[in-house]
Amino acid sequence: MGKVIIETKHLTKKYTVGEVDVHALRDVSLQVKEGEFVAIMGASGSGKSTFMNIIGCLDQPSSGDYFLDGVLTSKLNKNEYAEIRNQKIGFVFQGFNLLSRTTAIENVELPLMYDRQHRIKNPRQKAIEVLNRVGLGDRLDHVPNQLSGGQQQRVAIARALVNEPSLILADEPTGNLDSRTSVEVFGLFQQLNSEGITIVLVTHERDFANFARRIVELRDGKVKNDFMIQNPLIALDELAKLNQMEMPNEV
Amino acid sequence: MKFKNILMAAVKSILKSRMRSLLTTLGIIIGVAAVIVMVSIGAGAQQQVEQQIASLGSNLLIIFPGASNTGGVNRGAGSINRFTMDDVNMLKDNSTYIKAISPVVRAGAQVIGGSGNWNTSILGVSPEYLDIRSWVLESGEFFTNKDVVARMKVCVLGSEVKKNLFPGSDPIGELIRIRNVPFKVIGVLAEKGQSAMGTNNDDLILAPSSSVLDRLSGGRYINFIQASATRLDQMSKAQEELRQIMRESHHLHDGEDDDFTIRNQADLTDAATATTKVLTLLLGSVAAVSLIVGGIGIMNIMLVSVTERTREIGIRLSIGARASDILVQFLTEAIILSLSGGMIGIFLALGIAYVLNNYSSQPAVIQPAVILISFGFSGAVGVFFGFYPARKAANLNPIDALRYE
Ligand SMILES: Nc1ncnc2c1ncn2[C@@H]1O[C@H](COP(=O)(O)OP(=O)(O)O)[C@@H](O)[C@H]1O
Ligand SMILES: [Mg+2]
């Protein structure tokens, strides 16, 4: 295992709604090293999304420090934040968050348009390449509402991958998907992880969390549990089992 | 983003929400077209009046019997000292600033001749009248001083009278009967069109004043006197001179008020343009209201689309767009929309003006300044209301923009 890519120290997040203070995160200190595959678990309202948004540089903590790749993020300005979102992190949402009425390929190309250095010379070709990688090479010109939920999430993953980030964050990426499609998506994440990309994702299903190699459990905005999984499930094997179970019905 | 990408993204985004784009531009189209057309109609009316006043003749002075009521108390009809040929001759002999002078004796009459009969007005005038009014003959000739002295029963027809009595044939040399008195047609006037005061300058017959006094009006009084000054910059001197001569002619003592009124062309122009200025103001206000209503329409559509766009902005921010990227995108879209809407509005207005100028009696004069102002205003409304909410959204945390409802 390599160097630390995510490090939070005493992270808190407080929302004030009317007169009431809601403490979404209270003192979360965590380290994630390069190449890890972490599943964040916890009941609804335990602060998972809040945590993900902060480490994804989509939101800022109320107090505490967040180091990304050794850089203290609170020292960065808005444009540097934008650059981090663009270059270092691929974020996958539960609700996909694709641009409507925009083709898969244009959705995937979008992050490249905001890369001021134009590191990737041929955006179109790169977009096709990553769409092929997530198995959507034959759906390039489909717009989101012509795609199934699983396919839309694959487009979103392709978009997260297109700038070749070292870190992929996903907040309940399979929350809107059926279990078979979910297993397929986890297969994709396992494959990306085996290629060296660090993955932190949220799921509240124990079965799916076992595809990861480490589980962090949150409760009431605090880390409740943090442990390694000795023998993670292999998504491809699980898929094969599912296929076997379905076979008899089809014959 | 590269400039090309920005443009392409803006066009794509506009085409993606066709309905919204159409409604936004519709507001701009209608606003711009309405203002241009309305103000052009006002300007057209004003120009029409000015042209008609100018067509009254050059350096025109008109002397009416009766005191002007601007002078104070109206002294009643009985005190009006009507004009006779003596007044005209007196003016002609003594004036130095006057180039031409003519009495006008008016008589309405039924005219029989050629292929039918026609009710029109007869003006008894002097040979100089043509010059005073800057009218031209289409054919034949005008009567001379000899004709006036000899009280010749000759006449010159207005183009409309000619059309009605002699459709398609040459009236020169023909006899017509005005109130049963035979007059010989010696000329036809060129067509002039409607006059400023609403009288039709083509529906009339000109004849020597002497003959009209003798045969038609049955008396010695003339209705008014028209004169034209030699030079435009001597109008007031000419007017004062006429006044003195008239006072002498009417034997008015010092301290007695004038029993006549002299009007010059400028007075007439002022009176007539005053009405059209009110008209222009009225049309302009209606147009301004429509521009504001158009602006509110644009504003509504822009604000309504903010919810949808805020999510879009959230998505773009979450994948690495800077606030400035978002602003440039929205500004580009707004500018493209308002430019194309404004262009269409201008062409629409030009089309309407063309139709008005060619197929109606209402002329429209397009003024470039109005085009620029209305285009600029609508464009600014579009840009402001497209840009302002986008700027608000672009400065949010990405996650807040994504959650916005
Ligand atoms: N924008 C917000 N304003 C106020 N309270 C919020 C906001 N977002 C989240 N919360 C509160 O913070 C807590 C944690 O929320 P969240 O991180 O979304 O939990 P999870 O993703 O684990 O379900 C919840 O109690 C939620 O109500
Ligand atoms: Mg959540």
XYZ file of C-alpha atoms and ligand atoms in Angstrom:
684
model
C 0.000 0.000 0.000
C 1.217 3.413 -0.982
C 1.010 6.851 0.471
C -1.956 8.442 2.146
C -4.306 10.089 -0.369
C -7.151 11.141 1.957
C -6.576 12.332 5.460
C -9.191 14.027 7.634
C -8.511 15.401 11.097
C -11.373 16.158 13.501
C -13.737 16.937 10.664
C -17.092 18.416 11.712
C -20.038 19.698 9.767
C -22.851 21.617 11.352
C -26.050 22.668 9.578
C -28.245 25.276 11.142
C -31.894 24.874 10.259
C -33.908 27.634 11.840
C -33.003 27.559 15.529
C -31.717 24.002 15.500
C -28.128 22.945 14.936
C -27.734 19.618 13.166
C -24.335 18.013 13.649
C -23.975 15.922 10.515
C -20.329 15.121 11.253
C -18.659 15.257 14.666
C -14.934 14.681 14.783
C -14.220 12.347 11.899
C -10.547 11.455 11.562
C -9.708 8.992 8.838
C -6.916 7.986 6.499
C -7.260 6.330 3.115
C -4.175 5.127 1.276
C -3.620 4.902 -2.446
C -5.161 1.805 -4.019
C -7.666 1.152 -1.248
C -11.299 0.180 -1.795
C -13.336 1.537 1.120
C -17.051 1.104 1.712
C -18.652 3.660 4.014
C -21.676 2.278 5.810
C -24.170 3.612 8.294
C -27.831 4.261 8.854
C -29.662 6.925 6.949
C -28.757 10.331 8.349
C -25.491 9.141 9.868
C -23.490 11.656 7.805
C -22.221 9.498 4.926
C -23.169 11.920 2.148
C -21.907 14.882 4.117
C -18.552 13.160 4.495
C -18.372 12.200 0.823
C -19.230 15.717 -0.322
C -16.462 17.169 1.799
C -13.793 14.733 0.652
C -15.074 15.231 -2.908
C -14.448 18.997 -2.581
C -18.125 19.647 -3.318
C -18.645 21.111 0.141
C -16.545 22.461 2.985
C -16.310 21.301 6.616
C -17.364 23.556 9.497
C -14.102 22.758 11.241
C -11.238 20.285 11.059
C -8.697 19.679 8.328
C -8.904 17.729 5.125
C -5.642 16.869 3.356
C -5.943 15.577 -0.193
C -2.678 14.183 -1.508
C -0.977 15.983 1.347
C -2.487 19.370 0.457
C -4.580 21.158 3.074
C -7.759 21.919 1.116
C -8.937 24.801 3.306
C -5.984 26.797 1.956
C -7.241 26.498 -1.624
C -9.304 29.049 -3.494
C -12.469 28.356 -5.484
C -10.669 27.842 -8.759
C -8.211 25.409 -7.217
C -11.158 23.495 -5.797
C -12.640 23.344 -9.294
C -9.357 22.059 -10.650
C -9.225 19.301 -8.012
C -12.782 18.212 -8.862
C -11.799 18.202 -12.484
C -8.427 16.434 -12.266
C -8.041 14.409 -9.090
C -11.508 13.161 -8.257
C -14.232 11.382 -10.161
C -17.522 11.681 -8.307
C -20.433 9.298 -8.895
C -23.848 10.236 -7.487
C -26.780 8.082 -6.510
C -29.025 10.044 -8.869
C -26.497 9.894 -11.770
C -26.600 13.678 -12.338
C -26.185 13.488 -16.083
C -27.107 16.463 -18.257
C -30.516 15.699 -19.677
C -31.094 15.761 -23.432
C -27.359 15.364 -23.860
C -25.840 12.253 -25.403
C -23.739 9.811 -23.426
C -20.626 10.817 -25.304
C -21.202 14.535 -24.714
C -21.829 13.912 -21.029
C -18.569 11.988 -20.768
C -16.632 14.609 -22.728
C -17.793 17.431 -20.473
C -15.043 17.243 -17.788
C -12.424 17.437 -20.552
C -13.936 20.730 -21.720
C -13.204 22.236 -18.328
C -9.578 21.103 -18.289
C -7.660 24.304 -18.864
C -4.434 22.494 -19.727
C -6.144 20.307 -22.335
C -4.129 17.370 -21.122
C -6.165 14.986 -23.214
C -5.628 15.851 -26.823
C -8.582 14.148 -28.435
C -11.613 14.422 -26.107
C -14.006 12.592 -28.409
C -11.703 9.608 -28.786
C -11.038 9.507 -25.044
C -14.776 9.608 -24.286
C -15.403 6.694 -26.655
C -12.562 4.799 -25.024
C -13.939 5.112 -21.479
C -17.504 4.380 -22.624
C -16.152 1.181 -24.175
C -14.441 0.419 -20.904
C -17.729 0.579 -18.981
C -19.395 -1.544 -21.669
C -21.428 1.160 -23.387
C -19.571 1.307 -26.711
C -22.883 0.747 -28.489
C -24.802 3.499 -26.691
C -22.664 6.536 -27.509
C -25.428 8.692 -28.926
C -28.175 7.763 -26.487
C -29.491 10.501 -24.235
C -30.084 9.665 -20.531
C -33.807 8.952 -20.816
C -33.081 6.407 -23.549
C -30.853 4.456 -21.143
C -31.671 2.123 -18.223
C -30.666 3.137 -14.708
C -27.645 0.803 -14.805
C -26.554 2.226 -18.134
C -26.956 5.799 -16.910
C -24.787 4.980 -13.901
C -22.167 3.502 -16.256
C -22.186 6.759 -18.227
C -21.700 8.624 -14.949
C -18.790 6.310 -14.063
C -17.286 6.849 -17.506
C -17.560 10.594 -16.914
C -15.810 10.162 -13.558
C -13.030 8.216 -15.286
C -12.457 10.373 -18.321
C -9.913 12.721 -16.742
C -7.946 9.738 -15.402
C -8.372 10.626 -11.703
C -6.506 8.777 -8.992
C -9.585 8.775 -6.752
C -13.163 7.747 -7.419
C -15.840 8.695 -4.903
C -19.341 7.262 -5.159
C -22.306 8.077 -2.922
C -24.714 5.119 -2.992
C -23.984 4.493 -6.670
C -26.298 1.478 -6.710
C -29.037 3.023 -4.565
C -31.360 3.367 -7.549
C -30.453 0.061 -9.190
C -31.739 -3.514 -8.891
C -29.432 -6.052 -7.257
C -28.152 -7.692 -10.421
C -27.256 -4.373 -12.010
C -25.709 -3.329 -8.707
C -23.427 -6.350 -8.746
C -22.389 -5.451 -12.288
C -21.545 -1.919 -11.196
C -19.508 -3.260 -8.259
C -17.729 -5.488 -10.749
C -16.761 -2.363 -12.615
C -15.478 -0.703 -9.448
C -13.465 -3.817 -8.550
C -11.918 -3.807 -11.980
C -10.991 -0.103 -11.694
C -9.555 -0.724 -8.231
C -7.442 -3.585 -9.568
C -6.046 -1.077 -12.085
C -4.824 1.050 -9.175
C -7.576 3.616 -8.707
C -8.501 4.398 -5.109
C -12.212 3.961 -4.469
C -14.354 5.225 -1.607
C -18.037 4.485 -1.906
C -21.132 4.592 0.250
C -23.543 1.715 0.467
C -25.913 0.697 3.187
C -26.198 -2.901 2.085
C -23.870 -5.259 3.912
C -23.782 -7.657 0.925
C -22.423 -4.979 -1.356
C -19.988 -3.642 1.226
C -18.283 -7.010 1.114
C -17.095 -6.246 -2.409
C -14.816 -3.647 -0.822
C -11.621 -4.356 1.104
C -12.297 -2.107 4.051
C -15.477 -0.985 5.778
C -15.885 2.258 7.702
C -19.089 2.509 9.666
C -20.526 5.893 10.663
C -23.085 6.529 13.353
C -24.404 9.965 14.304
C -21.575 11.660 12.479
C -18.814 9.652 14.109
C -16.694 6.723 13.010
C -18.190 3.729 14.790
C -16.201 0.907 13.174
C -13.267 0.694 10.811
C -11.998 -2.712 9.676
C -10.446 -4.656 6.803
C -12.268 -7.462 4.981
C -10.068 -10.491 4.719
C -11.779 -12.153 1.756
C -13.741 -9.674 -0.300
C -16.455 -11.051 -2.572
C -15.597 -11.099 -6.239
C -18.360 -9.471 -8.259
C -17.704 -11.619 -11.318
C -18.200 -14.782 -9.271
C -21.414 -13.432 -7.797
C -22.670 -12.617 -11.272
C -21.922 -16.138 -12.437
C -23.916 -17.476 -9.470
C -26.825 -15.221 -10.343
C -26.714 -16.454 -13.922
C -26.805 -20.072 -12.776
C -29.810 -19.368 -10.604
C -31.642 -17.796 -13.507
C -30.759 -20.481 -16.047
C -33.316 -23.140 -14.990
C -36.139 -20.667 -15.417
C -35.093 -19.871 -18.909
C -34.842 -23.486 -20.134
C -13.072 26.230 -22.433
C -11.939 27.110 -25.890
C -13.959 29.826 -27.629
C -15.192 27.404 -30.267
C -16.354 24.991 -27.578
C -18.117 27.786 -25.712
C -20.019 28.829 -28.814
C -20.907 25.253 -29.674
C -22.010 24.513 -26.132
C -24.202 27.637 -26.115
C -25.850 26.763 -29.420
C -26.392 23.172 -28.264
C -27.919 24.325 -25.025
C -30.226 26.736 -26.852
C -31.365 24.016 -29.234
C -31.802 21.578 -26.356
C -34.516 23.744 -24.814
C -36.210 24.888 -27.957
C -39.417 25.967 -26.277
C -37.712 28.076 -23.661
C -35.404 29.620 -26.246
C -38.324 30.354 -28.535
C -40.356 31.989 -25.770
C -37.414 34.080 -24.670
C -36.644 35.275 -28.168
C -40.355 35.822 -28.810
C -40.384 38.374 -26.025
C -37.407 40.118 -27.579
C -38.810 39.853 -31.121
C -42.152 41.384 -30.156
C -40.615 44.036 -27.934
C -38.139 45.190 -30.571
C -40.595 45.017 -33.475
C -43.347 46.823 -31.561
C -41.174 49.734 -30.562
C -39.641 50.187 -33.998
C -42.985 49.995 -35.804
C -44.831 52.280 -33.383
C -42.205 54.976 -33.355
C -41.803 54.701 -37.121
C -45.510 55.249 -37.607
C -45.344 58.335 -35.423
C -42.325 59.618 -37.319
C -44.054 58.797 -40.604
C -47.117 60.812 -39.641
C -44.959 63.731 -38.627
C -42.960 63.622 -41.830
C -46.169 63.419 -43.842
C -47.523 66.543 -42.201
C -44.273 68.408 -42.691
C -44.152 67.478 -46.345
C -47.723 68.570 -46.837
C -47.074 71.900 -45.181
C -44.045 72.362 -47.376
C -46.227 71.545 -50.369
C -48.483 74.479 -49.517
C -45.953 76.569 -51.337
C -42.762 78.350 -50.593
C -42.513 81.349 -48.242
C -46.260 81.329 -47.982
C -48.248 84.080 -46.269
C -52.020 83.980 -45.901
C -54.201 86.947 -44.949
C -57.610 86.117 -43.476
C -60.371 88.567 -42.759
C -61.183 89.046 -39.057
C -59.029 89.700 -36.031
C -56.970 86.865 -34.731
C -58.519 85.605 -31.494
C -55.084 85.469 -29.946
C -55.293 89.275 -29.890
C -57.840 89.237 -27.101
C -61.562 89.956 -27.341
C -63.415 88.640 -30.328
C -65.187 91.613 -31.762
C -67.994 89.651 -33.394
C -68.932 88.892 -36.977
C -70.389 92.294 -37.729
C -67.102 94.053 -37.398
C -65.312 91.846 -39.927
C -64.172 93.953 -42.786
C -64.148 91.600 -45.751
C -61.521 91.754 -48.495
C -62.047 93.095 -51.984
C -59.852 93.331 -55.052
C -58.922 96.828 -53.830
C -56.997 95.251 -50.977
C -55.195 92.926 -53.378
C -54.267 95.732 -55.751
C -53.100 97.906 -52.885
C -50.841 95.127 -51.619
C -49.537 94.403 -55.089
C -48.671 98.024 -55.763
C -47.035 98.820 -52.437
C -45.242 95.740 -51.211
C -41.513 95.306 -51.721
C -40.822 91.964 -50.050
C -43.512 90.082 -51.923
C -42.832 88.051 -55.051
C -46.372 87.048 -55.917
C -49.836 87.681 -54.576
C -53.224 86.227 -55.376
C -56.787 86.576 -54.140
C -58.695 83.375 -53.492
C -62.416 83.423 -54.215
C -64.076 80.171 -53.307
C -67.262 78.782 -54.756
C -68.689 75.324 -54.585
C -70.520 74.241 -57.720
C -71.954 71.439 -59.766
C -69.911 71.064 -62.933
C -71.246 69.457 -66.087
C -69.015 68.507 -68.952
C -67.323 65.732 -70.810
C -68.922 62.467 -69.770
C -70.797 63.506 -66.648
C -71.149 65.915 -63.798
C -69.131 66.474 -60.638
C -69.448 68.529 -57.499
C -66.261 70.404 -56.720
C -64.909 73.723 -55.543
C -63.933 76.558 -57.822
C -61.079 78.834 -56.804
C -60.893 82.241 -58.379
C -57.243 83.238 -58.359
C -54.641 85.314 -60.147
C -52.049 83.905 -62.604
C -49.421 84.079 -59.837
C -51.309 81.518 -57.807
C -49.560 78.598 -59.492
C -46.202 80.028 -58.491
C -47.289 80.750 -54.908
C -48.408 77.153 -54.408
C -45.515 75.677 -56.411
C -48.013 73.712 -58.454
C -47.263 72.493 -61.949
C -49.365 71.896 -65.020
C -49.616 68.475 -66.522
C -50.885 69.748 -69.850
C -52.188 72.910 -71.481
C -51.450 76.310 -70.035
C -52.476 78.618 -67.197
C -54.500 81.780 -67.663
C -52.745 85.150 -67.949
C -53.341 88.644 -66.609
C -55.062 89.429 -69.902
C -57.572 86.679 -69.221
C -58.196 88.139 -65.777
C -58.684 91.644 -67.057
C -60.956 90.425 -69.829
C -62.853 88.208 -67.405
C -62.357 85.258 -69.718
C -64.352 82.181 -68.928
C -61.396 79.832 -68.961
C -60.375 77.287 -66.360
C -57.711 74.811 -65.294
C -58.858 71.439 -63.910
C -57.439 69.603 -60.934
C -56.374 66.074 -61.811
C -59.299 64.461 -60.005
C -61.855 66.640 -61.757
C -60.238 65.707 -65.043
C -60.418 62.012 -64.152
C -64.116 62.267 -63.373
C -65.280 64.415 -66.220
C -62.899 63.346 -68.951
C -61.756 59.827 -68.167
C -59.237 58.795 -70.784
C -59.750 61.761 -73.081
C -58.047 65.133 -73.511
C -60.132 67.931 -71.969
C -58.056 70.805 -73.403
C -60.270 73.006 -75.529
C -63.483 71.374 -74.254
C -66.281 73.374 -72.686
C -67.609 72.605 -69.222
C -70.572 74.230 -67.520
C -70.095 75.544 -64.016
C -73.506 76.453 -62.601
C -74.611 76.570 -66.222
C -71.938 79.111 -67.144
C -69.728 77.682 -69.897
C -65.975 77.734 -69.198
C -63.302 76.608 -71.622
C -60.706 74.158 -70.272
C -57.188 75.418 -71.063
C -55.041 73.314 -68.722
C -54.827 70.401 -66.298
C -52.857 70.395 -63.033
C -50.451 67.628 -62.117
C -51.622 65.305 -59.315
C -50.606 66.483 -55.824
C -52.242 64.210 -53.280
C -53.825 64.926 -49.917
C -52.982 68.237 -48.258
C -52.017 68.832 -44.659
C -55.332 70.350 -43.748
C -57.196 67.391 -45.150
C -58.445 69.209 -48.212
C -57.994 67.515 -51.529
C -55.811 69.679 -53.731
C -56.681 67.640 -56.801
C -60.446 68.044 -56.548
C -60.727 71.672 -57.614
C -60.957 73.992 -60.575
C -58.902 77.184 -60.939
C -60.335 80.136 -62.849
C -59.566 83.867 -63.102
C -60.705 85.607 -59.922
C -62.572 88.219 -61.949
C -64.671 85.631 -63.750
C -65.460 83.750 -60.564
C -66.481 86.969 -58.772
C -68.586 87.950 -61.731
C -70.272 84.716 -62.627
C -70.157 82.379 -59.664
C -69.734 83.943 -56.237
C -72.039 86.809 -57.091
C -70.388 89.602 -55.188
C -67.179 91.498 -54.740
C -65.764 89.825 -51.662
C -62.817 87.499 -51.737
C -62.242 84.818 -49.122
C -58.573 85.340 -48.409
C -55.312 86.491 -49.921
C -52.247 84.353 -50.468
C -48.815 85.795 -51.054
C -45.304 84.506 -51.250
C -42.319 86.399 -49.923
C -39.263 86.867 -52.094
C -36.915 85.429 -49.512
C -37.411 83.049 -46.616
C -35.292 85.184 -44.269
C -37.496 88.211 -44.988
C -40.748 86.517 -43.988
C -41.261 88.655 -40.903
C -40.423 91.881 -42.734
C -42.821 90.875 -45.491
C -45.487 90.030 -42.935
C -45.080 93.410 -41.182
C -45.182 95.237 -44.508
C -48.385 93.455 -45.545
C -49.889 94.371 -42.219
C -49.151 98.066 -42.622
C -50.545 98.138 -46.140
C -53.681 96.287 -45.043
C -54.217 98.724 -42.158
C -53.937 101.585 -44.609
C -56.232 99.904 -47.060
C -58.822 99.383 -44.320
C -58.353 102.937 -42.977
C -57.492 101.770 -39.470
C -56.401 104.459 -37.028
C -53.515 104.123 -34.630
C -54.631 102.138 -31.605
C -57.314 100.301 -33.529
C -56.858 96.542 -33.730
C -56.183 94.768 -37.000
C -59.364 93.507 -38.601
C -57.456 90.785 -40.419
C -55.007 88.042 -39.556
C -51.770 87.157 -41.272
C -50.448 83.648 -40.953
C -47.146 82.413 -42.266
C -46.023 78.940 -43.118
C -44.236 78.431 -39.811
C -47.449 79.085 -37.831
C -49.260 76.504 -39.909
C -46.475 73.978 -39.519
C -46.421 74.452 -35.773
C -50.150 73.952 -35.447
C -50.183 70.839 -37.552
C -47.091 69.178 -36.127
C -48.355 69.759 -32.588
C -51.016 67.100 -33.179
C -48.635 64.595 -34.694
C -46.207 65.123 -31.851
C -48.937 64.067 -29.465
C -49.566 61.067 -31.695
C -45.897 60.110 -31.701
C -45.751 60.459 -27.951
C -48.818 58.261 -27.561
C -47.503 55.572 -29.903
C -44.128 55.767 -28.239
C -45.633 55.213 -24.787
C -47.657 52.237 -26.025
C -44.487 50.828 -27.524
C -42.522 51.445 -24.359
C -45.182 49.582 -22.397
C -44.982 46.676 -24.820
C -41.214 46.663 -24.489
C -41.531 46.507 -20.715
C -44.138 43.744 -20.978
C -41.790 41.921 -23.347
C -39.008 42.409 -20.833
C -41.143 40.968 -18.042
C -41.905 37.984 -20.282
C -38.222 37.374 -20.845
C -37.604 37.762 -17.144
C -40.278 35.203 -16.233
C -38.953 32.590 -18.600
C -35.414 33.154 -17.450
C -36.362 32.926 -13.791
C -38.540 29.850 -14.295
C -35.710 28.056 -16.021
C -33.384 28.748 -13.122
C -34.410 25.623 -11.176
C -33.537 23.412 -14.088
C -30.435 25.391 -14.865
C -29.272 25.438 -11.245
C -29.094 21.638 -11.289
C -27.234 21.821 -14.562
C -24.865 24.358 -13.029
C -24.392 22.037 -10.043
C -23.465 19.190 -12.363
C -21.010 21.334 -14.279
C -19.432 22.657 -11.080
C -19.150 19.129 -9.655
C -17.075 17.976 -12.623
C -14.708 20.902 -12.423
C -16.247 23.974 -14.062
C -15.197 27.291 -12.547
C -17.744 29.965 -11.738
C -16.287 31.976 -14.618
C -16.879 29.066 -17.034
C -20.537 29.032 -16.041
C -20.868 32.789 -16.395
C -19.265 32.834 -19.815
C -21.589 30.035 -20.915
C -24.714 31.796 -19.724
C -23.653 35.155 -21.057
C -22.941 33.607 -24.444
C -26.335 31.920 -24.506
C -28.129 35.092 -23.462
C -26.286 37.164 -26.042
C -26.976 34.691 -28.835
C -30.645 34.593 -27.863
C -31.083 38.340 -27.623
C -29.036 39.019 -30.752
C -31.063 36.605 -32.833
C -34.333 37.741 -31.265
C -33.392 41.365 -31.846
C -32.393 40.653 -35.453
C -35.676 38.864 -36.151
C -37.530 41.723 -34.443
C -35.761 44.275 -36.633
C -36.508 42.348 -39.808
C -40.108 41.933 -38.708
C -40.358 45.685 -38.134
C -38.746 46.403 -41.506
C -41.273 44.052 -43.114
C -44.206 45.735 -41.400
C -42.847 49.168 -42.355
C -42.497 47.981 -45.951
C -46.104 46.788 -46.011
C -47.299 50.067 -44.452
C -45.331 52.175 -46.902
C -46.465 50.250 -49.941
C -49.956 49.020 -49.161
C -51.405 51.620 -46.820
C -51.743 55.366 -46.597
C -49.861 55.336 -43.291
C -46.162 55.850 -43.899
C -43.569 54.524 -41.452
C -40.173 56.149 -41.167
C -37.608 53.790 -39.632
C -35.149 55.627 -37.421
C -31.808 53.887 -36.777
C -31.614 55.300 -33.252
C -34.914 53.631 -32.338
C -33.668 50.303 -33.713
C -30.542 50.553 -31.605
C -32.320 51.639 -28.441
C -35.049 48.997 -28.501
C -32.626 46.275 -29.540
C -30.248 47.319 -26.828
C -32.948 47.454 -24.170
C -34.440 44.039 -24.960
C -30.994 42.549 -25.272
C -30.019 44.001 -21.924
C -33.146 42.565 -20.303
C -32.369 39.136 -21.768
C -28.751 39.274 -20.725
C -29.464 40.601 -17.268
C -32.156 38.098 -16.375
C -30.249 35.213 -17.899
C -26.972 36.193 -16.358
C -27.987 37.329 -12.916
C -29.539 34.038 -11.671
C -26.703 32.097 -13.303
C -24.179 34.175 -11.420
C -25.970 33.463 -8.180
C -25.940 29.732 -8.889
C -22.337 29.702 -10.070
C -21.174 31.102 -6.739
C -22.897 28.351 -4.740
C -21.156 25.289 -3.390
C -21.594 22.638 -6.075
C -23.563 20.492 -3.670
C -25.958 23.336 -2.876
C -26.515 23.970 -6.553
C -27.204 20.255 -7.077
C -29.716 20.210 -4.226
C -31.466 23.428 -5.312
C -35.190 23.129 -5.893
N -28.229 20.798 3.551
C -28.562 20.350 4.781
N -29.187 21.180 5.631
C -29.536 20.750 6.863
N -29.308 19.536 7.310
C -28.707 18.651 6.495
C -28.300 19.010 5.185
N -27.724 17.939 4.621
C -27.756 16.961 5.513
N -28.340 17.366 6.648
C -28.523 16.583 7.885
O -27.294 16.030 8.211
C -27.441 14.712 8.623
C -26.571 13.786 7.772
O -27.076 13.747 6.461
P -26.424 12.894 5.314
O -24.975 13.159 5.320
O -27.147 13.190 4.070
O -26.716 11.408 5.804
P -26.659 10.058 4.993
O -26.090 10.313 3.666
O -25.789 9.183 5.846
O -28.049 9.523 4.939
C -28.905 14.389 8.547
O -29.485 14.520 9.823
C -29.464 15.434 7.634
O -30.776 15.756 7.986
Mg -26.848 10.002 1.690
